[in-house]
Coordinates of C-alpha atoms and ligand atoms in Angstrom, one line a residue:
M42 CA -25.1 15.0 -18.1
R43 CA -26.0 14.6 -14.4
V44 CA -30.1 14.3 -13.7
L45 CA -31.4 14.3 -9.8
G46 CA -34.8 12.5 -9.8
I47 CA -37.2 13.2 -6.6
E48 CA -40.3 10.9 -6.0
S49 CA -42.9 11.6 -3.9
S50 CA -46.0 11.2 -5.2
C51 CA -47.4 8.2 -2.4
D52 CA -45.8 6.4 0.4
E53 CA -41.8 6.6 -0.5
T54 CA -39.9 9.6 -0.7
A55 CA -37.1 8.7 -3.1
V56 CA -33.8 10.5 -4.5
A57 CA -31.2 9.6 -7.3
V58 CA -29.0 10.2 -9.4
L59 CA -28.2 9.5 -12.6
E60 CA -25.1 9.9 -15.0
D61 CA -25.5 9.8 -19.0
A62 CA -23.5 6.7 -20.0
P63 CA -21.5 7.4 -23.1
S64 CA -23.2 3.9 -24.7
G65 CA -26.1 6.4 -24.6
G66 CA -27.8 4.6 -21.2
A67 CA -27.5 6.0 -18.3
R68 CA -25.4 4.9 -14.9
I69 CA -27.2 5.3 -11.6
L70 CA -24.7 7.1 -9.0
S71 CA -26.9 6.7 -6.6
S72 CA -30.5 5.7 -5.6
L73 CA -32.1 6.0 -2.4
V74 CA -35.9 4.7 -1.2
S75 CA -37.3 5.8 2.3
S76 CA -40.4 3.4 2.6
Q77 CA -43.7 4.8 4.6
I78 CA -45.2 1.3 4.2
P79 CA -44.8 0.7 8.0
L80 CA -46.5 3.8 8.6
H81 CA -49.3 3.3 6.7
R82 CA -49.9 -0.5 7.0
Q83 CA -51.3 -0.3 10.8
Y84 CA -54.3 2.0 8.8
G85 CA -54.4 -0.4 6.1
G86 CA -53.6 2.0 3.2
V87 CA -52.1 5.5 2.7
I88 CA -53.3 8.0 4.8
P89 CA -52.8 11.6 2.2
E90 CA -51.6 14.0 5.3
L91 CA -49.1 11.4 7.3
A92 CA -47.7 11.0 3.8
S93 CA -47.2 14.9 3.0
R94 CA -46.3 15.4 6.3
N95 CA -43.1 12.3 6.0
H96 CA -42.2 12.6 2.9
S97 CA -41.3 16.9 4.1
G98 CA -39.8 15.3 7.1
R99 CA -37.9 12.9 5.4
L100 CA -36.5 14.4 2.2
P101 CA -33.8 16.9 3.2
S102 CA -31.9 14.4 4.4
L103 CA -32.1 12.0 1.9
L104 CA -30.9 14.3 -0.6
R105 CA -27.8 15.3 1.2
E106 CA -27.1 11.4 1.5
T107 CA -27.9 10.5 -2.2
L108 CA -25.4 13.2 -3.1
R109 CA -23.0 12.2 -0.6
S110 CA -23.4 8.4 -1.9
A111 CA -22.6 9.9 -5.1
H112 CA -20.0 12.0 -3.9
L113 CA -21.5 14.8 -5.7
D114 CA -22.6 18.2 -4.5
C115 CA -25.5 20.5 -6.2
S116 CA -23.8 22.2 -8.3
Q117 CA -22.5 19.4 -9.9
I118 CA -26.4 18.4 -11.3
D119 CA -27.1 19.3 -14.9
V120 CA -31.1 18.9 -14.2
F121 CA -33.7 18.9 -11.9
A122 CA -36.7 16.4 -12.2
A123 CA -39.1 15.2 -9.5
T124 CA -42.4 13.8 -9.9
G125 CA -45.7 16.2 -10.9
G126 CA -48.2 13.5 -10.9
P127 CA -49.8 11.5 -10.6
G128 CA -50.5 11.4 -7.1
L129 CA -51.6 12.4 -3.8
V130 CA -51.1 16.3 -4.0
A131 CA -50.0 17.6 -1.0
A132 CA -47.6 14.6 -1.4
L133 CA -46.8 15.4 -5.1
L134 CA -45.9 19.0 -3.7
V135 CA -43.2 18.5 -1.2
G136 CA -41.1 17.1 -3.5
H137 CA -42.1 19.0 -6.9
T138 CA -41.6 22.5 -4.8
A139 CA -37.9 20.5 -3.2
G140 CA -36.8 19.9 -7.1
K141 CA -37.7 23.5 -8.4
A142 CA -36.3 25.3 -5.4
L143 CA -33.0 23.2 -5.6
A144 CA -32.8 24.1 -9.8
L145 CA -33.5 27.5 -9.1
A146 CA -31.1 27.9 -6.3
A147 CA -28.4 26.2 -8.8
G148 CA -29.4 28.0 -11.5
K149 CA -30.5 24.6 -13.4
P150 CA -33.5 23.6 -15.4
F151 CA -36.4 21.7 -14.0
I152 CA -38.4 19.2 -15.7
S153 CA -41.9 18.2 -13.7
V154 CA -42.1 14.3 -14.4
N155 CA -45.7 12.1 -15.0
H156 CA -44.6 9.1 -12.6
L157 CA -46.6 7.0 -15.1
E158 CA -43.9 8.1 -17.6
G159 CA -41.4 7.4 -15.5
H160 CA -42.4 3.3 -15.0
L161 CA -42.9 2.9 -18.8
L162 CA -39.4 4.1 -19.1
S163 CA -37.4 2.4 -16.5
P164 CA -36.8 -1.0 -18.6
F165 CA -34.6 0.6 -20.8
L166 CA -33.1 2.3 -17.9
S167 CA -31.4 -1.0 -16.5
G168 CA -29.2 -1.2 -19.8
C169 CA -30.0 -3.1 -22.8
P170 CA -27.2 -3.2 -25.3
E171 CA -29.6 -5.0 -28.3
I172 CA -31.8 -1.8 -27.5
E173 CA -29.1 0.5 -27.4
E174 CA -28.1 -0.1 -30.5
L175 CA -31.1 0.9 -32.2
N176 CA -30.0 4.4 -31.2
V177 CA -33.9 5.4 -30.8
M178 CA -35.2 5.6 -26.5
P179 CA -37.4 4.9 -26.2
P180 CA -37.9 2.3 -29.2
P181 CA -41.4 1.6 -30.7
H182 CA -42.9 -1.1 -28.5
I183 CA -45.7 -2.0 -26.4
A184 CA -46.0 -1.0 -22.5
L185 CA -47.6 -2.7 -19.9
V186 CA -47.7 -0.4 -16.9
V187 CA -49.2 -2.2 -13.5
S188 CA -48.9 -0.1 -10.5
G189 CA -51.1 0.2 -7.8
G190 CA -52.9 3.1 -9.1
H191 CA -53.2 2.1 -13.4
S192 CA -53.5 -0.5 -15.7
L193 CA -52.2 0.5 -19.2
L194 CA -51.5 -0.7 -22.2
L195 CA -49.6 1.6 -24.6
D196 CA -48.6 1.5 -28.5
V197 CA -44.6 3.7 -27.8
S198 CA -43.6 5.3 -31.1
G199 CA -41.1 7.6 -29.5
L200 CA -40.4 10.0 -26.5
G201 CA -43.6 11.2 -25.6
Q202 CA -45.4 9.1 -28.5
Y203 CA -48.2 7.4 -26.1
R204 CA -50.9 5.8 -27.7
L205 CA -53.8 4.4 -25.6
L206 CA -54.3 1.0 -26.5
G207 CA -56.8 -0.2 -23.2
R208 CA -56.4 0.3 -19.6
S209 CA -58.4 -0.8 -16.5
R210 CA -62.1 0.5 -16.4
D211 CA -62.6 -0.3 -12.8
D212 CA -59.5 -1.1 -10.2
A213 CA -56.0 -1.1 -11.1
A214 CA -54.1 -4.4 -11.1
G215 CA -52.5 -3.5 -8.1
E216 CA -55.4 -2.5 -6.0
A217 CA -57.2 -5.9 -7.0
F218 CA -54.6 -7.2 -5.0
D219 CA -54.4 -4.6 -2.3
K220 CA -58.1 -4.7 -1.6
V221 CA -58.5 -8.3 -1.9
A222 CA -55.6 -9.0 0.9
R223 CA -58.0 -6.4 2.8
M224 CA -60.9 -8.9 2.8
L225 CA -58.2 -11.5 3.4
D226 CA -56.9 -9.3 6.3
L227 CA -53.6 -9.5 4.9
P228 CA -51.4 -6.7 5.4
Y229 CA -50.6 -3.5 3.1
P230 CA -49.6 -3.5 0.3
G231 CA -51.6 -6.5 -0.6
G232 CA -49.7 -7.9 -3.6
P233 CA -46.3 -9.0 -1.9
E234 CA -48.7 -10.4 0.7
I235 CA -50.5 -12.9 -2.2
D236 CA -47.8 -13.3 -4.1
K237 CA -46.2 -14.9 -1.3
R238 CA -48.6 -16.8 -0.4
A239 CA -49.5 -18.1 -3.9
E240 CA -46.5 -20.0 -3.7
R241 CA -47.3 -22.5 -1.2
G242 CA -50.8 -22.7 -2.8
D243 CA -53.0 -24.7 -5.6
A244 CA -54.1 -22.2 -8.5
E245 CA -56.8 -25.1 -9.9
R246 CA -59.0 -25.4 -6.4
F247 CA -61.0 -21.8 -6.8
H248 CA -61.6 -21.0 -10.7
L249 CA -62.0 -17.1 -10.5
P250 CA -63.4 -15.1 -13.2
R251 CA -61.3 -13.3 -16.2
P252 CA -62.6 -11.0 -16.9
M253 CA -63.1 -8.8 -20.6
L254 CA -60.7 -11.7 -21.3
H255 CA -62.4 -12.3 -24.8
E256 CA -63.6 -9.2 -25.5
D257 CA -62.8 -7.8 -29.0
N258 CA -60.7 -4.4 -26.6
L259 CA -57.7 -4.5 -24.9
D260 CA -59.1 -3.1 -22.1
F261 CA -59.3 -4.5 -18.5
S262 CA -61.7 -5.4 -15.3
F263 CA -60.3 -6.8 -11.6
S264 CA -63.4 -5.3 -9.5
G265 CA -65.6 -8.5 -9.8
L266 CA -62.6 -10.3 -8.1
K267 CA -63.3 -8.9 -4.7
T268 CA -67.1 -10.4 -5.3
S269 CA -65.9 -14.0 -6.0
V270 CA -63.3 -13.4 -2.8
L271 CA -66.6 -12.4 -1.0
H272 CA -68.8 -15.4 -2.1
L273 CA -65.9 -17.9 -1.6
L274 CA -64.6 -16.6 2.2
P275 CA -67.8 -17.9 4.1
T276 CA -67.4 -21.5 2.4
L277 CA -63.7 -21.2 4.0
A278 CA -63.6 -20.4 7.7
T279 CA -66.2 -20.2 10.0
G280 CA -68.4 -17.2 9.8
G281 CA -66.4 -15.8 6.8
D282 CA -63.7 -14.5 8.9
P283 CA -60.7 -15.0 7.5
H284 CA -59.7 -15.4 10.7
N285 CA -60.6 -19.1 10.7
A286 CA -59.7 -20.1 7.3
D287 CA -57.5 -23.1 7.2
E288 CA -53.5 -21.8 6.0
Q289 CA -53.8 -24.3 3.0
S290 CA -57.3 -22.5 1.6
L291 CA -56.4 -19.2 2.0
C292 CA -52.5 -19.9 0.5
D293 CA -55.0 -22.0 -2.3
L294 CA -57.0 -18.5 -2.9
C295 CA -54.5 -16.3 -3.0
A296 CA -53.3 -18.7 -5.8
G297 CA -56.3 -18.0 -7.6
V298 CA -56.6 -14.7 -7.2
R299 CA -53.0 -13.9 -8.6
A300 CA -53.4 -16.8 -11.9
A301 CA -57.0 -14.9 -12.2
I302 CA -54.7 -11.5 -12.6
V303 CA -51.7 -12.8 -14.4
D304 CA -53.7 -14.0 -17.0
V305 CA -55.7 -11.3 -18.3
L306 CA -52.5 -9.4 -18.2
V307 CA -50.5 -11.8 -20.7
Q308 CA -53.4 -12.3 -22.6
K309 CA -54.0 -8.8 -23.1
A310 CA -50.2 -7.9 -23.2
K311 CA -50.2 -10.7 -26.2
K312 CA -53.5 -10.0 -28.1
A313 CA -51.9 -6.0 -28.0
L314 CA -48.4 -7.2 -29.5
K315 CA -50.3 -9.0 -32.5
L316 CA -52.8 -6.0 -33.4
T317 CA -50.1 -3.8 -33.6
G318 CA -47.1 -6.1 -34.9
R319 CA -44.8 -4.6 -32.2
K320 CA -42.4 -7.2 -31.7
L321 CA -40.8 -5.8 -28.4
L322 CA -43.1 -5.6 -24.7
A323 CA -41.5 -3.5 -21.9
V324 CA -43.1 -4.6 -18.6
S325 CA -43.2 -1.9 -15.1
G326 CA -45.1 -1.0 -12.6
G327 CA -45.0 -2.4 -8.7
V328 CA -47.1 -5.4 -9.3
S329 CA -43.9 -6.8 -12.7
C330 CA -42.3 -7.6 -9.8
N331 CA -45.0 -10.6 -9.3
T332 CA -43.1 -13.7 -9.8
A333 CA -45.9 -15.3 -11.6
L334 CA -46.3 -12.8 -13.9
R335 CA -43.0 -12.2 -14.8
D336 CA -42.6 -16.2 -15.6
A337 CA -46.0 -16.1 -17.2
L338 CA -44.9 -13.1 -19.5
L339 CA -41.3 -15.1 -20.2
D340 CA -43.0 -18.2 -21.5
M341 CA -45.3 -15.9 -23.9
C342 CA -42.6 -14.1 -25.2
S343 CA -40.5 -16.8 -25.4
R344 CA -42.9 -18.8 -27.3
R345 CA -44.3 -16.4 -29.5
G346 CA -40.8 -14.8 -30.6
F347 CA -41.4 -11.2 -28.8
K348 CA -38.4 -9.6 -27.4
L349 CA -39.9 -8.9 -23.1
L350 CA -37.8 -6.3 -21.2
L351 CA -38.7 -6.0 -17.2
P352 CA -36.7 -4.0 -15.1
P353 CA -35.2 -5.3 -12.4
E354 CA -37.2 -5.3 -9.5
A355 CA -35.7 -2.5 -7.3
L356 CA -36.8 -0.7 -10.0
T357 CA -40.6 -1.7 -10.5
T358 CA -42.2 -0.4 -7.4
D359 CA -41.6 3.7 -7.0
N360 CA -38.4 4.9 -7.4
A361 CA -36.6 7.9 -8.3
S362 CA -33.9 6.6 -10.1
M363 CA -37.2 6.3 -13.2
I364 CA -38.2 9.8 -12.4
A365 CA -34.2 10.7 -13.5
Y366 CA -34.1 8.8 -16.0
A367 CA -37.4 9.9 -17.7
G368 CA -36.2 13.9 -16.6
M369 CA -33.1 13.0 -18.3
L370 CA -34.4 11.9 -21.8
H371 CA -37.1 14.9 -21.8
A372 CA -33.6 17.0 -21.3
K373 CA -31.9 15.7 -24.6
A374 CA -34.7 15.9 -26.6
G375 CA -34.6 19.7 -25.6
H376 CA -37.9 19.3 -23.1
F377 CA -37.9 21.4 -20.2
S378 CA -40.8 22.6 -17.8
D379 CA -41.9 26.4 -16.8
W380 CA -41.4 27.5 -13.1
K381 CA -45.2 27.2 -12.9
T382 CA -45.6 24.0 -13.7
P383 CA -48.1 23.0 -11.1
V384 CA -48.7 19.8 -9.5
D385 CA -51.3 17.4 -10.9
P386 CA -52.9 14.6 -9.4
N387 CA -54.4 12.9 -12.5
P388 CA -52.5 14.8 -15.6
Q389 CA -52.4 12.9 -19.2
L390 CA -49.5 10.9 -20.5
A391 CA -48.4 12.9 -24.0
G392 CA -50.8 11.6 -26.5
Y393 CA -52.6 9.4 -24.2
A394 CA -56.3 10.1 -24.8
T395 CA -55.9 8.3 -28.3
R396 CA -57.7 5.0 -29.2
A397 CA -56.9 2.4 -31.1
Ligands
KG4_219 O1 -45.7 1.1 -8.6 P1 -46.0 1.2 -7.7 O2 -44.8 1.2 -6.4 O3 -46.8 2.0 -6.9 C1 -48.1 3.2 -8.0 O4 -47.5 3.9 -8.7 O5 -49.2 2.4 -7.4 O6 -47.2 0.1 -7.3 C2 -47.5 -0.5 -6.2 C3 -48.6 -1.3 -6.3 C4 -49.3 -1.9 -5.3 O7 -50.5 -2.7 -5.3 C5 -48.7 -3.7 -4.6 O8 -49.8 -4.0 -4.0 C6 -48.1 -3.9 -6.2 O9 -47.9 -2.6 -6.5 N1 -47.4 -5.0 -5.8 C7 -47.5 -6.1 -5.9 C8 -46.3 -7.2 -6.3 N2 -45.5 -6.4 -4.9 C9 -45.9 -5.0 -5.3 N3 -48.3 -6.4 -6.7 C10 -48.5 -8.2 -7.1 N4 -46.9 -8.9 -6.7 C11 -45.9 -8.2 -6.1 N5 -45.2 -9.2 -5.8
ZN220 ZN1 -45.8 4.0 -9.0

């Protein structure tokens, strides 16, 4: 089975073609991402109108290039999948409508994919022999999904069976990185910028709060970090202007922010594993390419005897391979979308509303 996936929920236009492998996994035949980040950076964040215009400008040539590099044409695709939400409505409409139109013209089925489900399943796409032997995809596990818009802990018992254990009550982890970076006058997106500076910083110099760390639930709260940084800034620089802060103080602050976010994510993931008795943790979303988060998760899991699955960096931030992969798993399970399926800026994940 060959699946073509399209992603256009935010500021990356992406197309990928995947083929199922005899082992039960999937092989990426081609996966291209055209990032709009340089375009939005000058505004300090994503401008929805610009995003959708650019998706429609870039998608046709990206589709052609992806098929060309996979040495395929449209008639050799069995299923078309596209992100249906969450995301920016006008941006989603571009990829979703293109996916439907291609499927209709080729006489093949269409699958509308939940972007968060794409992230959630992405760690299994990179191939893991031990997991493939289980012959269930995805196997029962705890999923930590940490993207720009969401921070979720889910108990996954199978495809489409996702029980919500915890989520951020305010800012998502990626959003916290982005907002703090903006306060420090660092470019968008803030996560990689803070990560880079944190490598040169001393995380012990500023001890930032770890909200809800010791509360008896699996929810997160990251919005208080902005307030703490706001209070610290005047002590670092003349007039509180981050332009005047010395480079080392900026790096130390970045290290403190990163340590606080990582600490909360790792401790809550550990708690979820202990509470449910699951032995496998699969982490995904843009924030999962954070170097300190990856190291801390590896450390926690190896100490406690949990298995950890992290996608390769290229599959952490938005891409179409994860959308094609989710589409493939649903197609194999016989789940297809109606032509009338609309985009939805804020859809539920299947089984998502049930809390522990
Ligand atoms: O999953 P993603 O590409 O898009 C959404 O679905 O939101 O995640 C983007 C988020 C942004 O907030 C970005 O700052 C964050 O991932 N991010 C990082 C790193 N790279 C990207 N956060 C921390 N450290 C990184 N290295
Ligand atoms: Zn995403």
